[in-house]
PDB file of C-alpha atoms in Angstrom:
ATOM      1  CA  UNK A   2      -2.747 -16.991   4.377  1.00 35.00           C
ATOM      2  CA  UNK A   3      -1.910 -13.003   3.868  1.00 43.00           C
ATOM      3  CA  UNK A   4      -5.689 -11.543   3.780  1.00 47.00           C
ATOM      4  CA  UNK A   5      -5.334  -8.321   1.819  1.00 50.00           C
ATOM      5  CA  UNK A   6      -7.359  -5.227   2.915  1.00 52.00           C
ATOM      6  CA  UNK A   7      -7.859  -1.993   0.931  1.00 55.00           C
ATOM      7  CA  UNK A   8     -10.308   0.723   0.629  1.00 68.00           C
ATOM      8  CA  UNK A   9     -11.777   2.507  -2.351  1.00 67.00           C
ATOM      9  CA  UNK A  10     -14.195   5.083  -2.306  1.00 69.00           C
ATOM     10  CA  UNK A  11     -16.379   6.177  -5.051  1.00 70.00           C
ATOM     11  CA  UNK A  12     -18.207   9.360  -5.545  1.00 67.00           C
ATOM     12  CA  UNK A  13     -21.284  10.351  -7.446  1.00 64.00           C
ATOM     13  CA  UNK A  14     -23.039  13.542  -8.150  1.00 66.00           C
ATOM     14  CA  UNK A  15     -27.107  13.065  -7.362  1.00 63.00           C
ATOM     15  CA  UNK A  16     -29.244  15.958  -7.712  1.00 69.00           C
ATOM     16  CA  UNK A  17     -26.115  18.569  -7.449  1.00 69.00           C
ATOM     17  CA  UNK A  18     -24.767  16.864  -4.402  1.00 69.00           C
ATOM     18  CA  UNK A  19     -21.801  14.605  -3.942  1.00 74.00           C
ATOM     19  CA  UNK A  20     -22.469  11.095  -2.609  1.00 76.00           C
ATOM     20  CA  UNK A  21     -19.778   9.043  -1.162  1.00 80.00           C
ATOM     21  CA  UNK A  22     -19.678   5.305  -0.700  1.00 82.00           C
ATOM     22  CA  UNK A  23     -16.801   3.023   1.244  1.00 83.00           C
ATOM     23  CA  UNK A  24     -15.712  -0.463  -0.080  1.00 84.00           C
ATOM     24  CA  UNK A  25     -13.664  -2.146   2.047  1.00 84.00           C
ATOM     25  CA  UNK A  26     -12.027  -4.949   0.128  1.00 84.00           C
ATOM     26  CA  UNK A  27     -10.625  -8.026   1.200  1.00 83.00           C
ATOM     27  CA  UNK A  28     -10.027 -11.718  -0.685  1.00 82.00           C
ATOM     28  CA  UNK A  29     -13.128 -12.940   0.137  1.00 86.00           C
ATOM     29  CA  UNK A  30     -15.564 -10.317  -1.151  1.00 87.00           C
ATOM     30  CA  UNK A  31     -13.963  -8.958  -4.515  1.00 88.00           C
ATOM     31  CA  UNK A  32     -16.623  -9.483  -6.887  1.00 91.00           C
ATOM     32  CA  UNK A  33     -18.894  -8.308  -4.196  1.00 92.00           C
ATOM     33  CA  UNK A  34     -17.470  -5.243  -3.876  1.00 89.00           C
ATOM     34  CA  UNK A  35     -16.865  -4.885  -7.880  1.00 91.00           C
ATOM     35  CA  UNK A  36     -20.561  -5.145  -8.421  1.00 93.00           C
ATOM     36  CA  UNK A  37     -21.583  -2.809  -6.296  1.00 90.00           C
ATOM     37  CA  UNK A  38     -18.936   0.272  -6.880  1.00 88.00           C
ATOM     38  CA  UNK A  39     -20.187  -0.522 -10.710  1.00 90.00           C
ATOM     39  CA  UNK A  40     -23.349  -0.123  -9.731  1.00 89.00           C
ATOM     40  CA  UNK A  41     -23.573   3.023  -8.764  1.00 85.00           C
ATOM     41  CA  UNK A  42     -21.904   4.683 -11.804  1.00 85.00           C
ATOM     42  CA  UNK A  43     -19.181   6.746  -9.845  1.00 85.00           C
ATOM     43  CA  UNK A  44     -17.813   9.688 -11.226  1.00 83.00           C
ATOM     44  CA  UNK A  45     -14.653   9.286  -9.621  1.00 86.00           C
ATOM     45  CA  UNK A  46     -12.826   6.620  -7.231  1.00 88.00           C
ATOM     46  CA  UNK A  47     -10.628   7.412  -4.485  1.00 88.00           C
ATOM     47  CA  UNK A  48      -8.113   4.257  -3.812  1.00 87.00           C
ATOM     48  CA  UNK A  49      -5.890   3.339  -0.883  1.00 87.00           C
ATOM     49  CA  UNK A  50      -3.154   1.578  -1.388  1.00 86.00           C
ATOM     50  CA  UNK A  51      -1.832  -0.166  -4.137  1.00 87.00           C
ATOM     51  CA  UNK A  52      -4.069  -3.295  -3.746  1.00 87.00           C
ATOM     52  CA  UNK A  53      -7.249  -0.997  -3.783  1.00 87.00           C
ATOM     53  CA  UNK A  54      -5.727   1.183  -6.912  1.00 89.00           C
ATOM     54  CA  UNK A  55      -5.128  -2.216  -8.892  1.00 89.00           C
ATOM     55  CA  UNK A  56      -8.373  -3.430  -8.000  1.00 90.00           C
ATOM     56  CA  UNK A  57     -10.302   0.124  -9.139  1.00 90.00           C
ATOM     57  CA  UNK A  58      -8.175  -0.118 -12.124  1.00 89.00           C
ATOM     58  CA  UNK A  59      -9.018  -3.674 -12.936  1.00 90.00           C
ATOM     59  CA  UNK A  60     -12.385  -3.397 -12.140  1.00 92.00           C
ATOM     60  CA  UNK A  61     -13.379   0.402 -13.304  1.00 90.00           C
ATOM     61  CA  UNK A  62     -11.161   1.428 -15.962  1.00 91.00           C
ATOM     62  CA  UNK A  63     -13.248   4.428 -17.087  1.00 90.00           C
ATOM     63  CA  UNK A  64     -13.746   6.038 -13.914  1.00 90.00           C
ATOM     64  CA  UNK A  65     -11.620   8.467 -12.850  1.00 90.00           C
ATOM     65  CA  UNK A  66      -9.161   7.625 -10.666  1.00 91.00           C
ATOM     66  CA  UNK A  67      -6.948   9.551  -8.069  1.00 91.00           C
ATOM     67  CA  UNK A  68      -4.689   6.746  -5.819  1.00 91.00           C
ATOM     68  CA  UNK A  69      -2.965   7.710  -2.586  1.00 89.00           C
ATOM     69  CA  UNK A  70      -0.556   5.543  -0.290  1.00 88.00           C
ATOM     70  CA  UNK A  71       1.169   3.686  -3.186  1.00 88.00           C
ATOM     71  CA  UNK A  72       4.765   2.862  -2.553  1.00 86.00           C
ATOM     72  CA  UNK A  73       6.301   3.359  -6.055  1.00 86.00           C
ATOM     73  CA  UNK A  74       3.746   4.154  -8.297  1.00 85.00           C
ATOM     74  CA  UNK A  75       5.734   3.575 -11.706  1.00 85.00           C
ATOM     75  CA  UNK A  76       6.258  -0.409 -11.103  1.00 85.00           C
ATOM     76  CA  UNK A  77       2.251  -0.681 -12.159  1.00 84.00           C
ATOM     77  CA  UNK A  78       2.190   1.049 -15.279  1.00 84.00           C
ATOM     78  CA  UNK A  79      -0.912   3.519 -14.060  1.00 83.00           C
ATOM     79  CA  UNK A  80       0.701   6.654 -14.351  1.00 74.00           C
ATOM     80  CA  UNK A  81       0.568   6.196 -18.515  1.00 76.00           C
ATOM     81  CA  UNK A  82      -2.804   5.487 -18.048  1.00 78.00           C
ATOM     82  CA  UNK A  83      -6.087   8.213 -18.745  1.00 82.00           C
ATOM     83  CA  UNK A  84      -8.127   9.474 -15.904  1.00 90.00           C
ATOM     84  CA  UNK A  85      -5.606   8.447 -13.453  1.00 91.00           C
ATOM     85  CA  UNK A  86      -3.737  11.067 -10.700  1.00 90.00           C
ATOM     86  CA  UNK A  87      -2.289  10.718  -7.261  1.00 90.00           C
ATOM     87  CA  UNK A  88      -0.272  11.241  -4.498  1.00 86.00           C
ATOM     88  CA  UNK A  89       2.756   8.513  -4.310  1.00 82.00           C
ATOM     89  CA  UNK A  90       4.434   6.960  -0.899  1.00 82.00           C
ATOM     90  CA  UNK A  91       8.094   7.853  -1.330  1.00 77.00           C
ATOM     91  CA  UNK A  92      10.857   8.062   1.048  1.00 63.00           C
TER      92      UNK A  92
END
């Protein structure tokens, strides 16, 4: 079985300062991981990878969202999409 590994990162402002958290996701721990990036009310979410910027999607639609690493960007429909910039993997 394919175990599927990406990282988001969200980002919160406390107090005038940026706080960062790191979710590594894999199959086993989704809803783990979707409780607590919802839990701390990020601002915005940084995703690698187009696993981890379907999963922020899915998961956070109304946080901002800026997606890196994400081999043609078009074929998941987020570019249409509110709140949502990045930087696509192209050749």
């Amino acid at each position: 079985m394919k175990t599927t590994v990406c990282t988001i990162i969200t980002m919160l402002e406390v107090g005038g300062a940026q706080e960062v958290a790191l979710f590594t996701v894999t199959q086993n721990n989704q809803s783990q991981v979707a409780s607590a990036a919802k839990a701390r009310h990020p601002a915005l979410i940084f995703a690698l990878g187009s696993g981890a910027t379907m999963f922020a999607r899915k998961q956070l639609p109304d946080v901002a969202l800026v997606f890196s690493m994400v081999v043609d960007y078009q074929r998941l429909n987020i570019d249409a999409q509110p709140q949502v910039s990045g930087i696509a993997l192209e050749t």
